[in-house]
GROMACS .gro file of C-alpha atoms in nm:
model
   97
    1MET     CA    1   0.654  -0.208  -0.482
    2ASN     CA    2   1.012  -0.319  -0.444
    3LYS     CA    3   1.284  -0.277  -0.705
    4ARG     CA    4   1.254  -0.635  -0.835
    5ASN     CA    5   0.876  -0.603  -0.895
    6SER     CA    6   0.933  -0.268  -1.062
    7GLU     CA    7   1.190  -0.426  -1.299
    8LYS     CA    8   0.948  -0.707  -1.386
    9SER     CA    9   0.675  -0.454  -1.456
   10ASN     CA   10   0.904  -0.248  -1.681
   11SER     CA   11   1.021  -0.554  -1.874
   12ALA     CA   12   0.661  -0.665  -1.929
   13ASN     CA   13   0.580  -0.321  -2.066
   14SER     CA   14   0.878  -0.334  -2.301
   15VAL     CA   15   0.763  -0.671  -2.434
   16ASP     CA   16   0.420  -0.524  -2.502
   17SER     CA   17   0.577  -0.226  -2.678
   18VAL     CA   18   0.753  -0.457  -2.923
   19HIS     CA   19   0.413  -0.570  -3.049
   20SER     CA   20   0.287  -0.213  -3.082
   21VAL     CA   21   0.400  -0.193  -3.447
   22GLU     CA   22   0.101  -0.414  -3.527
   23GLU     CA   23  -0.136  -0.140  -3.413
   24PRO     CA   24  -0.129   0.211  -3.561
   25LEU     CA   25  -0.033   0.490  -3.325
   26PRO     CA   26  -0.325   0.712  -3.222
   27ASN     CA   27  -0.368   1.050  -3.394
   28SER     CA   28  -0.094   0.978  -3.645
   29ARG     CA   29  -0.030   0.829  -3.985
   30LYS     CA   30   0.277   0.696  -4.161
   31MET     CA   31   0.376   0.892  -4.468
   32TYR     CA   32   0.670   0.916  -4.705
   33VAL     CA   33   0.857   1.204  -4.866
   34ASN     CA   34   1.051   1.134  -5.186
   35GLY     CA   35   1.420   1.216  -5.180
   36ARG     CA   36   1.555   1.520  -5.363
   37LEU     CA   37   1.868   1.361  -5.509
   38HIS     CA   38   1.715   1.017  -5.555
   39ALA     CA   39   1.341   1.044  -5.618
   40ASP     CA   40   1.300   0.667  -5.580
   41VAL     CA   41   1.406   0.691  -5.212
   42ARG     CA   42   1.110   0.733  -4.981
   43VAL     CA   43   1.190   0.882  -4.641
   44PRO     CA   44   0.944   0.762  -4.373
   45PHE     CA   45   0.774   1.010  -4.143
   46ARG     CA   46   0.495   0.990  -3.892
   47GLU     CA   47   0.254   1.281  -3.915
   48ILE     CA   48   0.103   1.350  -3.574
   49SER     CA   49  -0.225   1.540  -3.546
   50LEU     CA   50  -0.233   1.798  -3.270
   51ALA     CA   51  -0.532   1.923  -3.073
   52PRO     CA   52  -0.623   2.291  -3.097
   53THR     CA   53  -0.494   2.529  -2.831
   54LYS     CA   54  -0.725   2.758  -2.639
   55SER     CA   55  -0.571   3.106  -2.631
   56MET     CA   56  -0.591   3.354  -2.344
   57ASN     CA   57  -0.888   3.531  -2.508
   58GLY     CA   58  -1.080   3.203  -2.535
   59GLU     CA   59  -1.034   3.152  -2.909
   60MET     CA   60  -0.920   2.816  -3.039
   61ASP     CA   61  -0.596   2.818  -3.238
   62VAL     CA   62  -0.546   2.538  -3.489
   63ASN     CA   63  -0.217   2.350  -3.455
   64GLU     CA   64  -0.077   2.207  -3.775
   65PRO     CA   65   0.034   1.842  -3.771
   66VAL     CA   66   0.395   1.768  -3.678
   67ARG     CA   67   0.612   1.534  -3.886
   68VAL     CA   68   0.878   1.326  -3.715
   69TYR     CA   69   1.122   1.076  -3.865
   70ASP     CA   70   0.970   0.727  -3.839
   71THR     CA   71   1.218   0.454  -3.744
   72SER     CA   72   0.965   0.169  -3.735
   73GLY     CA   73   1.075   0.041  -4.076
   74PRO     CA   74   0.840  -0.130  -4.316
   75TRP     CA   75   0.683  -0.331  -4.035
   76GLY     CA   76   0.510  -0.013  -3.917
   77ASP     CA   77   0.359   0.044  -4.264
   78PRO     CA   78   0.006  -0.095  -4.299
   79ASP     CA   79   0.064  -0.138  -4.676
   80PHE     CA   80   0.368  -0.363  -4.622
   81HIS     CA   81   0.290  -0.733  -4.622
   82GLY     CA   82   0.629  -0.887  -4.552
   83ASP     CA   83   0.733  -1.224  -4.422
   84VAL     CA   84   0.978  -1.227  -4.133
   85ALA     CA   85   1.128  -1.554  -4.256
   86GLN     CA   86   1.198  -1.400  -4.599
   87GLY     CA   87   1.354  -1.082  -4.460
   88LEU     CA   88   1.323  -0.735  -4.606
   89PRO     CA   89   1.322  -0.657  -4.978
   90ALA     CA   90   1.668  -0.560  -5.109
   91LEU     CA   91   1.571  -0.204  -5.202
   92ARG     CA   92   1.929  -0.077  -5.217
   93ALA     CA   93   2.102  -0.382  -5.372
   94LYS     CA   94   2.170  -0.188  -5.692
   95TRP     CA   95   2.342   0.090  -5.495
   96SER     CA   96   2.576  -0.155  -5.323
   97ARG     CA   97   2.690  -0.304  -5.647
   0.00000   0.00000   0.00000
């Protein structure tokens, strides 16, 4: 595969990845943690389930889920039913004023 074909392949993959917010990521769920200073602020995280680890003695060790900051915005939230033409809700309008 030459460089030009490789670039086309990569750009096609990036286009597909844009649409991935429509499908949930495997072994994970979107969750929110309320802010400490402002309880009405919900900080988005993705909680990723991990497979158990087989130790040297053959026992299976449970791995707790890992939480990572989720930058997908409301479009990655299955409970959000927004309209792209309308834009996002003005959640922080009161703060700006």
